[in-house]
Structure formats: C-alpha cells, structure tokens
CSV table of C-alpha atoms (C1' of nucleotides) in Angstrom, one decimal:
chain,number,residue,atom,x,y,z
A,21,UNK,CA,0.0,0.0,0.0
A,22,UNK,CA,2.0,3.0,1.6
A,23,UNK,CA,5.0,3.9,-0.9
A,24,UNK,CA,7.1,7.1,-0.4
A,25,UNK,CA,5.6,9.4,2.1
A,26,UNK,CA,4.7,12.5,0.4
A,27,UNK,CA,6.9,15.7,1.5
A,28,UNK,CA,4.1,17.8,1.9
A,29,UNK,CA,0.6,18.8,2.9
A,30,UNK,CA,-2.7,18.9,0.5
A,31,UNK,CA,-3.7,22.0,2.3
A,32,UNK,CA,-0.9,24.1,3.5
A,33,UNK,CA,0.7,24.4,-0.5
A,34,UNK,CA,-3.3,25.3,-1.2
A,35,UNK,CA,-2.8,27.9,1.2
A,36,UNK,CA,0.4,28.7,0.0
A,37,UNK,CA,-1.1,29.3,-3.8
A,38,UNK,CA,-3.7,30.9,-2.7
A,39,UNK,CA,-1.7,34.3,-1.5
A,40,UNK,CA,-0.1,34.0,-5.6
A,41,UNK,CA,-3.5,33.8,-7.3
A,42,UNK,CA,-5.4,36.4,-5.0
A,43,UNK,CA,-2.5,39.0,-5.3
A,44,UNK,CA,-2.1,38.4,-9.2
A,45,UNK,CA,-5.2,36.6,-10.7
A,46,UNK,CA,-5.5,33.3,-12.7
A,47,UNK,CA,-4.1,34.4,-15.8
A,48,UNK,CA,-1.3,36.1,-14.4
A,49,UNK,CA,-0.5,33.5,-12.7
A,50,UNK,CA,2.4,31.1,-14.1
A,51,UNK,CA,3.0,27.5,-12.6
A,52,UNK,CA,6.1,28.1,-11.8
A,53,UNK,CA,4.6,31.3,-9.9
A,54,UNK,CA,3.0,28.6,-7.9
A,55,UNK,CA,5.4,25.8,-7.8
A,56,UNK,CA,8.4,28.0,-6.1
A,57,UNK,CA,5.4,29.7,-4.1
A,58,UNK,CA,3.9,26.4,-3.0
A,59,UNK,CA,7.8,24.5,-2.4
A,60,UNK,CA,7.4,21.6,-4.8
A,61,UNK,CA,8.5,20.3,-8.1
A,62,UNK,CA,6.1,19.9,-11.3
A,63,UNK,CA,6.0,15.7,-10.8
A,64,UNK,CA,4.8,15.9,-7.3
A,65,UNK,CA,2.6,18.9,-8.3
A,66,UNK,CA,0.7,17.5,-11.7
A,67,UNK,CA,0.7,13.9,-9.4
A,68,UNK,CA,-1.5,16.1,-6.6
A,69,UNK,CA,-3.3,18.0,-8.6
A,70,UNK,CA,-3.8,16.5,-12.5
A,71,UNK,CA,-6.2,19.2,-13.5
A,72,UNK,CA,-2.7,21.7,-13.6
A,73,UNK,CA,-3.5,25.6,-12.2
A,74,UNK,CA,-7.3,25.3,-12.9
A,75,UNK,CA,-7.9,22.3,-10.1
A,76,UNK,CA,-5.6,24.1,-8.0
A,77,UNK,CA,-7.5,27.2,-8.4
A,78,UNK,CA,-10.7,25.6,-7.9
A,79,UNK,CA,-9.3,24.1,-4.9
A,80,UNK,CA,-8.1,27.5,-3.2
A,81,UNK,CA,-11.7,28.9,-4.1
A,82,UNK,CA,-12.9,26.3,-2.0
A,83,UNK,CA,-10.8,26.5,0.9
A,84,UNK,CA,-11.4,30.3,0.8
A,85,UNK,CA,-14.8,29.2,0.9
A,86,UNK,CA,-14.6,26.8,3.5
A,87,UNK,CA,-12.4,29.0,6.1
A,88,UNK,CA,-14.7,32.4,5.0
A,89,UNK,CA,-18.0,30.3,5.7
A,90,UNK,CA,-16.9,28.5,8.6
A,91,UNK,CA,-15.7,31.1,10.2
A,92,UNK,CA,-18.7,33.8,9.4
A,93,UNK,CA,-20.9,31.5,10.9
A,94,UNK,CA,-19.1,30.6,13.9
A,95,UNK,CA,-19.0,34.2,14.4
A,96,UNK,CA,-22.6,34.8,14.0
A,97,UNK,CA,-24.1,31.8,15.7
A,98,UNK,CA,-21.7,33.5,19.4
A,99,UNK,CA,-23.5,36.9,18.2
A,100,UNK,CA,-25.7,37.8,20.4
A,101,UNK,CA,-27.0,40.7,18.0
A,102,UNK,CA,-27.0,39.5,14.5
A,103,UNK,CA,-26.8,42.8,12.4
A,104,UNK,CA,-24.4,44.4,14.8
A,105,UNK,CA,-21.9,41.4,13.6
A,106,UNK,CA,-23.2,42.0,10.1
A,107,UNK,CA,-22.1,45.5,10.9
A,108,UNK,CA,-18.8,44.3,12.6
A,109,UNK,CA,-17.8,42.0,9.5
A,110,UNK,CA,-17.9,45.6,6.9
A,111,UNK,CA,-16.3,47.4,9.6
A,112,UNK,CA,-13.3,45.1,9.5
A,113,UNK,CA,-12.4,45.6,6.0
A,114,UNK,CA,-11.7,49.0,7.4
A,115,UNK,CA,-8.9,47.9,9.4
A,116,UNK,CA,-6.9,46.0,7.5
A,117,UNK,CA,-3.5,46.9,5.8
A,118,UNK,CA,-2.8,48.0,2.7
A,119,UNK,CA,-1.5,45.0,1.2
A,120,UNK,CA,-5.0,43.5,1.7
A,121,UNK,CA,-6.7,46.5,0.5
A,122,UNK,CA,-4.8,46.0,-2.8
A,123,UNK,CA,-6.0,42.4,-3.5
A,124,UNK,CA,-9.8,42.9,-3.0
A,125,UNK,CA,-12.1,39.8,-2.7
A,126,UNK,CA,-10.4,36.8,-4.7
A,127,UNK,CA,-14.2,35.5,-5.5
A,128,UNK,CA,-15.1,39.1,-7.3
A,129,UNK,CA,-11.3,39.2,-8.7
A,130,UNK,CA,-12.3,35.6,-10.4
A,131,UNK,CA,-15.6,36.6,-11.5
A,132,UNK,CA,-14.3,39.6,-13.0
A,133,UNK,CA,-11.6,37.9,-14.6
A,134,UNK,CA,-12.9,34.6,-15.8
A,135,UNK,CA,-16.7,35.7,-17.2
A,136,UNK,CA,-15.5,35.6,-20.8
A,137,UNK,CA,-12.4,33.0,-20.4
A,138,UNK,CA,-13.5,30.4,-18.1
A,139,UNK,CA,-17.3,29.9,-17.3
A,140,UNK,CA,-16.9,27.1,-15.2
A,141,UNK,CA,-14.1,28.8,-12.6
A,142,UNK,CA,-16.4,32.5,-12.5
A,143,UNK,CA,-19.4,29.9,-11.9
A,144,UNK,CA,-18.1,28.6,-8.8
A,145,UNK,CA,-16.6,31.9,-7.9
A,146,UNK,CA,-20.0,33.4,-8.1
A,147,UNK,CA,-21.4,30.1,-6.2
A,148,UNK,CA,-19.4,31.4,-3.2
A,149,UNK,CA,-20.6,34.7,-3.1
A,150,UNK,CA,-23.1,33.6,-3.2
A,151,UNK,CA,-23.1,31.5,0.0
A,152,UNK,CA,-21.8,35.3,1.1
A,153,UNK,CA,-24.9,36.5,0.3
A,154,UNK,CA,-26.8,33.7,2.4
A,155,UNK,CA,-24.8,34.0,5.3
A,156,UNK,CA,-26.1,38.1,5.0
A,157,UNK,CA,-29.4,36.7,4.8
A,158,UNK,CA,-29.6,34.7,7.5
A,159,UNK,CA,-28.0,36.9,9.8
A,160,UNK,CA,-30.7,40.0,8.6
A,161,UNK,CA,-33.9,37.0,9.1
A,162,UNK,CA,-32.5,36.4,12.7
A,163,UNK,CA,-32.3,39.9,13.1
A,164,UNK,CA,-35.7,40.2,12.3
A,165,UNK,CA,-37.0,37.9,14.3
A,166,UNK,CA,-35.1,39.6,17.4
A,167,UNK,CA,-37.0,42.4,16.2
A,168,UNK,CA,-33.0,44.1,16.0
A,169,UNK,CA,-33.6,45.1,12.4
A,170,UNK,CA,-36.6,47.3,12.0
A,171,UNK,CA,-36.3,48.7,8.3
A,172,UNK,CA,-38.8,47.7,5.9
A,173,UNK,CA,-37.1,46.0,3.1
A,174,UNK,CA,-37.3,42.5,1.9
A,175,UNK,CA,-34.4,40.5,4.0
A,176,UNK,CA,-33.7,39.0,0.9
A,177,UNK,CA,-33.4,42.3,-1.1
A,178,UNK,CA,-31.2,43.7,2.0
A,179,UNK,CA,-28.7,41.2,1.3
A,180,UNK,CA,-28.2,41.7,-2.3
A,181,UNK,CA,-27.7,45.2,-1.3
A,182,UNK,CA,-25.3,43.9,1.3
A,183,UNK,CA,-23.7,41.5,-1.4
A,184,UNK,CA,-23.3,44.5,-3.9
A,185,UNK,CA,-21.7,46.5,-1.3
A,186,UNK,CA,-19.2,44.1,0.0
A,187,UNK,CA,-18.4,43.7,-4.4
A,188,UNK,CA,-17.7,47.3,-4.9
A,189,UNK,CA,-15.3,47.7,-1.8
A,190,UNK,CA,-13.0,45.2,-3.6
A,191,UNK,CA,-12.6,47.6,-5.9
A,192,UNK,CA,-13.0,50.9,-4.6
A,193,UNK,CA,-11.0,49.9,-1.3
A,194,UNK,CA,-8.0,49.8,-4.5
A,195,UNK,CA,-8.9,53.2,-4.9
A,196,UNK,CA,-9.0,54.2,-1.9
A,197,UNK,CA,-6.2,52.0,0.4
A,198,UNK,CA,-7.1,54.3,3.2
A,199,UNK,CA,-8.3,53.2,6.5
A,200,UNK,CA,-9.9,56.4,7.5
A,201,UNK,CA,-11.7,56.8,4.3
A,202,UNK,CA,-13.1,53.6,3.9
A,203,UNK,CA,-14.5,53.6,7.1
A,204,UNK,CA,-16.5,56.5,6.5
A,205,UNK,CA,-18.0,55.0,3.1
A,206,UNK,CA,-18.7,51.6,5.1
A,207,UNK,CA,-20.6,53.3,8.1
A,208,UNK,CA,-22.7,55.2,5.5
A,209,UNK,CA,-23.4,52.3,3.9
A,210,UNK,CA,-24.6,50.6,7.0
A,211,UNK,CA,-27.2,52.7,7.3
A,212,UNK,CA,-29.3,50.5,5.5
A,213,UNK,CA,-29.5,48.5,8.2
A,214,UNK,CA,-31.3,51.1,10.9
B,30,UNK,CA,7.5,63.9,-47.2
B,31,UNK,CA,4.3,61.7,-47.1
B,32,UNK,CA,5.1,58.1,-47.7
B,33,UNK,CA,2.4,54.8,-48.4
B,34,UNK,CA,-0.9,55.9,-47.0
B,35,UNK,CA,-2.0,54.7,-43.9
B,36,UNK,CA,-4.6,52.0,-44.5
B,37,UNK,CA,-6.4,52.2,-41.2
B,38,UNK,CA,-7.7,55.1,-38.8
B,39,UNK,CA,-6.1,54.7,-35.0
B,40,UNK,CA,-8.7,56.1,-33.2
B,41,UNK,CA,-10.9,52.9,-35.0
B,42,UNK,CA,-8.8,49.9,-34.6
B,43,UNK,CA,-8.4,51.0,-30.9
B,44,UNK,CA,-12.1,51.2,-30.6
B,45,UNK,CA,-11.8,47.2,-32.4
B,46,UNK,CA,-8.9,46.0,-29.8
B,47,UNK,CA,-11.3,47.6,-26.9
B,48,UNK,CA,-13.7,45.3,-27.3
B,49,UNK,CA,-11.2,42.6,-27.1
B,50,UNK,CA,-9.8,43.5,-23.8
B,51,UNK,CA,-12.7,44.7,-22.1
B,52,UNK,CA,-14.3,41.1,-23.0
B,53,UNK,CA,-11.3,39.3,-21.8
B,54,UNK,CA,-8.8,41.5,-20.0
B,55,UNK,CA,-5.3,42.7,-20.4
B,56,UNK,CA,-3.3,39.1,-19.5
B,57,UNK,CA,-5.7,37.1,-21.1
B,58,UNK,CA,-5.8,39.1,-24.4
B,59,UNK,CA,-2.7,38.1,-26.8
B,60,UNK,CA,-1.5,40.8,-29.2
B,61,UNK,CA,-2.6,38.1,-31.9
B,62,UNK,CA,-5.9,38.4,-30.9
B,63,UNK,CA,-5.5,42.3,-31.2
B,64,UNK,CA,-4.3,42.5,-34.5
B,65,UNK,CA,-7.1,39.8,-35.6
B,66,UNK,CA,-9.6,42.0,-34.3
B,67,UNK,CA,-7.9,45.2,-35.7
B,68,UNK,CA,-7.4,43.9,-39.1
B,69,UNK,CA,-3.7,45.0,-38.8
B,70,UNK,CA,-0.5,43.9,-39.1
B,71,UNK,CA,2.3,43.1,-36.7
B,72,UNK,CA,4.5,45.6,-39.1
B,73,UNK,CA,1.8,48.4,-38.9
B,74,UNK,CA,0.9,47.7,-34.9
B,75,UNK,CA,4.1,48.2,-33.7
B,76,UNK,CA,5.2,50.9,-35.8
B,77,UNK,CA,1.5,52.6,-34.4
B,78,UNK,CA,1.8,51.8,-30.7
B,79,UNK,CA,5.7,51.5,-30.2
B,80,UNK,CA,4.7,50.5,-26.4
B,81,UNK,CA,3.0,47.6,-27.7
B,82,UNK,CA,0.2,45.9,-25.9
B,83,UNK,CA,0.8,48.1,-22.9
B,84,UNK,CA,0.4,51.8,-24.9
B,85,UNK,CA,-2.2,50.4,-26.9
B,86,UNK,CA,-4.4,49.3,-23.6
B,87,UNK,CA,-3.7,52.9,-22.7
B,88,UNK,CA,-5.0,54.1,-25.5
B,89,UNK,CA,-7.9,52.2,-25.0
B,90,UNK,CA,-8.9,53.2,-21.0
B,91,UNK,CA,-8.6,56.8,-22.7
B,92,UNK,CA,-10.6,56.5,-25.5
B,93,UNK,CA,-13.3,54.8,-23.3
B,94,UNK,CA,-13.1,57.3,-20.7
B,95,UNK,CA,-13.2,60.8,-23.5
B,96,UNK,CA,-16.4,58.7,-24.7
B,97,UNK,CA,-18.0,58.2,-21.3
B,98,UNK,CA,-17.2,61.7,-20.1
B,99,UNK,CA,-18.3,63.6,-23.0
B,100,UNK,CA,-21.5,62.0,-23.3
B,101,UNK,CA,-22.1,62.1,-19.3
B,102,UNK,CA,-21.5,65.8,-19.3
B,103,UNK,CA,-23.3,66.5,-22.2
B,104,UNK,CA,-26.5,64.7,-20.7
B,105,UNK,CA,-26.0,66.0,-17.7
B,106,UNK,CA,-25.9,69.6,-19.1
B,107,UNK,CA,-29.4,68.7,-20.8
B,108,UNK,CA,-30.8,67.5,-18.4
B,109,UNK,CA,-33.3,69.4,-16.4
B,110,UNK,CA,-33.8,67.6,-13.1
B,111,UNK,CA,-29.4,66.4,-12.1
B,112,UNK,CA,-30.5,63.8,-9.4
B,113,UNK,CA,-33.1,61.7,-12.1
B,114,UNK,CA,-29.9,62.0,-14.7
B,115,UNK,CA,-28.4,60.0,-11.9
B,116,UNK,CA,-31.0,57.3,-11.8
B,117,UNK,CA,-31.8,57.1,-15.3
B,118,UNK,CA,-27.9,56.7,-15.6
B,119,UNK,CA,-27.9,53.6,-13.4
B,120,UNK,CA,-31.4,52.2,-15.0
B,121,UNK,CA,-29.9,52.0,-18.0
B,122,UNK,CA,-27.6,49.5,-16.7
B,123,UNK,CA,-30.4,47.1,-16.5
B,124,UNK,CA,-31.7,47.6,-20.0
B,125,UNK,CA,-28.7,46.3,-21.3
B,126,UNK,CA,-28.0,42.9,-22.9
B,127,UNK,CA,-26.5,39.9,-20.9
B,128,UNK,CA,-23.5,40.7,-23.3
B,129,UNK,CA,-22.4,43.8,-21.5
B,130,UNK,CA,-23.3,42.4,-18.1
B,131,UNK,CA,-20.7,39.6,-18.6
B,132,UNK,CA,-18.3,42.0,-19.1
B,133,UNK,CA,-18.7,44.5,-16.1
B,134,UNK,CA,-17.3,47.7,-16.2
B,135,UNK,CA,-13.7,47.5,-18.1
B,136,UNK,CA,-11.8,50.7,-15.2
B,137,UNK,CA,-13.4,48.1,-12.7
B,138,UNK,CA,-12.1,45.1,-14.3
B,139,UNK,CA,-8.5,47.0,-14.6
B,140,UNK,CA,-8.1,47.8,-11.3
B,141,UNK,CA,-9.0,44.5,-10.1
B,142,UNK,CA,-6.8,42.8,-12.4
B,143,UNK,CA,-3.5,44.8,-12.6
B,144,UNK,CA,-3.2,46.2,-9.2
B,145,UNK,CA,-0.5,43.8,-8.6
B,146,UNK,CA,0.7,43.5,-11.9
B,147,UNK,CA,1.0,46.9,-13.7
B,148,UNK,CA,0.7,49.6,-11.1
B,149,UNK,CA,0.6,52.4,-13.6
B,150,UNK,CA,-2.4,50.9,-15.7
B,151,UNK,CA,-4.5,50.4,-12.4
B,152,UNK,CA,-3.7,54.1,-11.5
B,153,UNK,CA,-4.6,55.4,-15.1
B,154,UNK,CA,-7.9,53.2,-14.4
B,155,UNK,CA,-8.8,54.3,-10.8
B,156,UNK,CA,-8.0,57.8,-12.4
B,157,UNK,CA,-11.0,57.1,-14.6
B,158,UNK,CA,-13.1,56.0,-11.7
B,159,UNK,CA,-12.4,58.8,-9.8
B,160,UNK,CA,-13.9,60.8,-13.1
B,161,UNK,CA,-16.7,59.1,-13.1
B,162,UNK,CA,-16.7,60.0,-9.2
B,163,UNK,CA,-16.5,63.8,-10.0
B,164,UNK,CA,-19.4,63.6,-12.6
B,165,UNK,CA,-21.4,61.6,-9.8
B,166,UNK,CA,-20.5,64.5,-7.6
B,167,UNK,CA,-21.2,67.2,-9.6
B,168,UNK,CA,-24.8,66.4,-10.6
B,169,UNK,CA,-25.6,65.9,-7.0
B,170,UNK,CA,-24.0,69.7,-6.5
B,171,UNK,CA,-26.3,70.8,-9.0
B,172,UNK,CA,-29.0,69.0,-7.4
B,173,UNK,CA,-28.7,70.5,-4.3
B,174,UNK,CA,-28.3,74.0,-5.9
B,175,UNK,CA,-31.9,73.4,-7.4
B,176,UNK,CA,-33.4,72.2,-4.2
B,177,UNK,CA,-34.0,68.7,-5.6
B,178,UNK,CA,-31.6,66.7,-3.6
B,179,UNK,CA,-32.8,67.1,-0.3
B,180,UNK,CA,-30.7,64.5,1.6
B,181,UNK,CA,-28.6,65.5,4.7
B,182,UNK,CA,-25.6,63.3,3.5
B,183,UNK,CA,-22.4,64.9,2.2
B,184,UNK,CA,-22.0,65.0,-1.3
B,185,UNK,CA,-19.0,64.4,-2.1
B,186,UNK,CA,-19.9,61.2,0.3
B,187,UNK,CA,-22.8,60.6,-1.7
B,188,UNK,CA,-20.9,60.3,-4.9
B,189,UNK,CA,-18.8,57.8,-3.3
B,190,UNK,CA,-21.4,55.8,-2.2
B,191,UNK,CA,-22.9,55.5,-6.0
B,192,UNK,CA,-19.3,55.4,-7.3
B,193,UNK,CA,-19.0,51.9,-4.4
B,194,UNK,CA,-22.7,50.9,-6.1
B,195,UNK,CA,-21.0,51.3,-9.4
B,196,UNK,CA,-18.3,49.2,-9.1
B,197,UNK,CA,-20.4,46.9,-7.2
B,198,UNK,CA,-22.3,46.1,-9.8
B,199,UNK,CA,-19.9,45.6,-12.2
B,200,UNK,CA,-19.5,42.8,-10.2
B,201,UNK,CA,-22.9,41.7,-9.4
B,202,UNK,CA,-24.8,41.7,-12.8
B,203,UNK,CA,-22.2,39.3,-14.1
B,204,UNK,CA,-23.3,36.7,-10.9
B,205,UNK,CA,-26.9,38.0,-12.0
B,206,UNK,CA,-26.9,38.8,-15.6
B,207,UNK,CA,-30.8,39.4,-15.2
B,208,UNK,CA,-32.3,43.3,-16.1
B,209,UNK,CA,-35.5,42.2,-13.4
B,210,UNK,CA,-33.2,41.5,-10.7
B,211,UNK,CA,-31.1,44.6,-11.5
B,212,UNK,CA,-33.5,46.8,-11.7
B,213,UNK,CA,-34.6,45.9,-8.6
B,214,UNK,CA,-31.6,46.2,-6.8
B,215,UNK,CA,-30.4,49.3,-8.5
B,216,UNK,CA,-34.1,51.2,-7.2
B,217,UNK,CA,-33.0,50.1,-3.8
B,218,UNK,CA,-29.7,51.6,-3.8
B,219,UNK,CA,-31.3,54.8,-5.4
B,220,UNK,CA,-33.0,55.3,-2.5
B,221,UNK,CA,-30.2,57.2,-0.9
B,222,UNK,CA,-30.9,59.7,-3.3
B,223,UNK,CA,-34.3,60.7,-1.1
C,2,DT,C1',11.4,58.2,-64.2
C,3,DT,C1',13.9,58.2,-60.1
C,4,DC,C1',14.4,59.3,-55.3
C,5,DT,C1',12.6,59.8,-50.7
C,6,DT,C1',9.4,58.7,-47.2
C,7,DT,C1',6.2,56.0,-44.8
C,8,DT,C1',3.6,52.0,-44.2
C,9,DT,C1',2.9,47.1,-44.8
C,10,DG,C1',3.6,42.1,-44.9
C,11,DT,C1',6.3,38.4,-43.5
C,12,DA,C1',9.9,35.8,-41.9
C,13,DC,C1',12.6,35.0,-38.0
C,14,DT,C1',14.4,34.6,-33.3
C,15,DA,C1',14.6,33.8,-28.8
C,16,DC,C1',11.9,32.7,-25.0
C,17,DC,C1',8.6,31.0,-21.9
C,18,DC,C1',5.2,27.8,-20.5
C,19,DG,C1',2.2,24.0,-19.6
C,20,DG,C1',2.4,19.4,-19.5
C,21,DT,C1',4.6,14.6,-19.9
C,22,DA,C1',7.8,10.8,-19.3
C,23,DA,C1',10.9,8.1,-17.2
C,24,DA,C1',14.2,7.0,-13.8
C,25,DG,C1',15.3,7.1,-9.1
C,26,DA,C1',14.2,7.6,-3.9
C,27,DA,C1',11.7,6.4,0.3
C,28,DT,C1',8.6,3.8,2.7
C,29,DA,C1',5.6,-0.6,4.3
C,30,DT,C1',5.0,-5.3,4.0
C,31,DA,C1',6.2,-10.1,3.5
D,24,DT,C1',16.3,-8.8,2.2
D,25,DA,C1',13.2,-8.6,-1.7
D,26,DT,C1',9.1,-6.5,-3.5
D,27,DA,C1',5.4,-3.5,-4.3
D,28,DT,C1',3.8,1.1,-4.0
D,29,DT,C1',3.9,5.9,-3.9
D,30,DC,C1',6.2,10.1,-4.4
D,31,DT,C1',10.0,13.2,-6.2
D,32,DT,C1',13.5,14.9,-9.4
D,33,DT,C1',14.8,16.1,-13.7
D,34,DA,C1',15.0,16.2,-18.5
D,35,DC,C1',12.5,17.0,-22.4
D,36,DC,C1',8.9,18.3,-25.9
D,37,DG,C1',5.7,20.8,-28.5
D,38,DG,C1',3.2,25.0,-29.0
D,39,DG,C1',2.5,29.6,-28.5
D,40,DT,C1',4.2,34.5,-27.9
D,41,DA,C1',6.3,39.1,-27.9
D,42,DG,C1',9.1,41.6,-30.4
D,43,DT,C1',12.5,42.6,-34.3
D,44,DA,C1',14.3,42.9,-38.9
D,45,DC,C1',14.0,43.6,-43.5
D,46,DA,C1',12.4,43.7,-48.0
D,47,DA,C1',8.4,45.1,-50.7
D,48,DA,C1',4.7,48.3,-51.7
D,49,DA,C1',2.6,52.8,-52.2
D,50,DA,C1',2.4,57.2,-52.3
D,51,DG,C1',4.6,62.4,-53.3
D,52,DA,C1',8.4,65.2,-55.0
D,53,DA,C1',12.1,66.3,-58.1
DNA sequence: TTCTTTTTGTACTACCCGGTAAAGAATATA
DNA sequence: TATATTCTTTACCGGGTAGTACAAAAAGAA
C-alpha cells in the first residue's frame, strides 16, 4: 500500500497558492509562480493535482470558501446581535493593511476575470458569493425575528444590497487604500441596516 | 514627405482592440488576438503603438473614458432635473443585454486585475473612476443648488457611495446577468438619493 | 522616371510555459 | 532482504508568444 511518504501537505501548498492567485489573478499566474510559491517540483505537483493551475484554483476557491463560511458562521451563531456582527464583518475591511486593501475579494477578482475566459471557474466563484450572500441573509432574518432590524425592506433584497456593497469595496478599497476613508464609506453604507 | 498611405484610422482599430480587452482583460488578451480583431498587421501595430500591448491598452482606458465623459457631461448639461440623470444613468444598466453584463465595467475590471501586476495601468484606471466619481459629484451639486436633492448626507460622500454601487455592480450583474433582478436592486440603492 | 518617405507584410528569433515521461528515492510489507 | 507502492526529481517536448528585422509596396516630390 504506503509507498514514499509524500513531502508535503494537501492543504498548506493550497494555502500557499492561494496568496499567488489572490494577489495576481488566474491568468497572471504562471505555474512556476505557484510551484516556487507552494515549495514543490512539477511531478509531485501534476501527481496532486492532475487538472494543472485550474484544479488548483478551484481548490483554493474552495478552501477560501470553507475558512470564510466557517468562520462567518461561527461568528454569527456567538452573536448575540445579529446585524451588529453584520455591521462588525464591513467594519473590518476597514482595518486592514494596505496590502489586503490592494487584492480585494479573490471571489469578485475571479468573477471579473474569468466571465469571458472560463465559465466554469467564474461559476463557482459566483457560487461562493453567493453563500456570502446567504450568510447576510440569514443573519438580517435572525435579526428580524429579534425584532433588532426594524427597516422595511425585503431581507432578501437587504442582502443583495449587502452583497453588492461588499463587491464594490473590492474595488474601490484599491482606490482608496485608506483606512480612514473607507471607514467613512462603510458606516454610510450601513445605514441601510437602521 | 508623405510616404504609403495609412490604410487604417487609429482612433478605430483602438475602438476594435477595446472590445477585445474589455471582454477578456489585459493578460488574457494576446497581441494576436488584437491584431485579428484590428485587421492590422504586426509591421503596422508596432510601428503605431511603439509601447505595444501596454500603450495600446492605454490608449484604450482613454478613449473609453473621453467617450464616457463627454456623453455624461453633455446629458447632464441637458438634463433638467441632475438627481433623475443620476437614476436614469444607473437604469440604463439594466436595460442592457447579458452581453455587457458579462463583461462588467472595463476601469473596474483594470483595477482588479493589474493592481498587482502593472501599477501604472491600475492608477490610469482608478483615475477614470475617480472621473466618473467627480461627474457623480457634480450632478448631486447641481442638485442641491436646485433644491432637488434634499438628503442631509455629504455630497462628495454621496458620490462615493454610488461610485462603491457602481463598481459593485460591475460585479454583481455578471453573478446576476438578469435586467428584473437589477433593476430591482439598483431602485434600492437609489434610494439614498431621497 | 527616379528618389525619398512612410507603411505594410512576412519571416525569423529567442523565449517562456504547460504538461509529460521516465528514472530514481523512500517507505511498508512479506 | 526482496518486492510492491507511492512520491520526487529532472529532463524534455511541442506549442505559442512578444518583439524585431528587413524587404516590398505605395504614395509624393524632383
């Protein structure tokens, strides 16, 4: 059964190549980009991973995914007020460092890039922000139910409006890498939630 | 002094090659698929746009820009109520065909793209944006001058709150490439015009 | 016509890149 | 130790690409 044990782990060079395609995008990506990023030679590489960059990509959409979802729901189910987390989660973008700032959201980077090259990559892409856009939901419904969130608007409206929000601060917090500035913009934006 | 004539017009074989990148983007898009789609040469391209692919995308941000400047202001100038220019300006987005939405808004899609790749193309797009920005602004000034825009909110906040919707959707009508969906969304957002 | 100027078409070069193939290394098991 | 299994290393291949070079073509001017 149990040949040569393999050098290293599924996960961590996912991790490792995801920082290369969410700071320079699929296309700009080379294999070799990823190969000296992720510490392994092309055998071992093509072995793990026979669909080349694109199953790799796929792969550190998903654990993006994974660690995003996970973790926003963790968050939200010790919450004891639901939109105030929503409120926490946009207020966070606002204190992160420039170097984030410049890379935006890897799901609307891949949508953007990969509409007209690869429908089945901006597919899944869009599938996660989806999932986004639930986790908004559901946090909004349980505000309602609290009777937290007052304002009139369909929930599910709400959290498109949320969704489109969080999908033009990957760009415009590019713009604008500036801390103070952003936060302004985001706590207007909130306002749709009083 | 004047040699072989010329047998195509710059300004229209960047308008042809515009197409091309805002469908597929700057690393995606060969120079072979930009001289297909001008109906050029490699002889002639070169000897027009010595920068090569670079200059030419230049060329092309600009040419986009003078067209979406010129016809903003001049609408804007005829139009009698500023703050509905506004909203007609984003309905329009959802009147458009699923072509366009797949291919978002190209500043958008060149900031996302080369912000870590060609820092002086991303800031010749923000540049753009931040036109766009200024227009957005503008009209609201106007608006407030004629006692139509009543809201309390800043306006130079206010334009970057529809500039953040802009980009935003650039994003979101590729995930929902529907004109019901959008328009739906986009009458919510306009709502911070009241 | 002949010369000059500018553009065009094409051939060429040097390079990079994704992917494969094959041989060798490291382990468990018998 | 011998064998089977799995992973790693490295060399290689074919294809595509950006950019250059150069000769031919198309005009005006002398």
């Amino acid at each position: 059964m149990s040949g040569r044990p393999k050098i290293f782990d599924n996960e961590a060079v996912i991790s490792k190549a995801a920082e290369v395609f969410w700071r320079q995008g699929y296309e700009a990506t080379s294999t070799e980009d990823l190969l000296a990023a992720m510490g392994i030679g092309k055998g071992s590489f093509y072995l793990a991973f026979k669909g080349g960059k694109k199953e790799l990509y796929e792969k550190v959409l998903e654990q993006f995914d994974q660690a995003a979802v996970s973790r926003f729901r963790k968050e939200l189910d010790a919450a004891a007020d639901p939109i105030e987390y929503i409120r926490e989660f946009f207020r966070g973008i606002a204190r992160q460092p420039k170097k984030i700032h410049q890379k935006g959201c890897i799901f609307g980077n891949a949508v953007a890039e990969l509409s007209n090259i690869d429908p089945l990559l901006m597919k899944q892409a869009t599938h996660h922000l989806q999932e986004l856009e639930a986790n908004f939901l559901e946090a909004l419904q349980r505000g309602k139910q609290q009777g937290i969130l007052t304002s009139k608007l369909d929930p599910a409206l709400l959290a498109r409006l949320l969704l489109n929000n969080w999908n033009g601060l990957g760009i415009t917090r590019r713009m604008y890498p500036d801390n103070e500035l952003l936060s302004t913009l985001i706590e207007a934006q909130l306002r749709i939630l009083d």
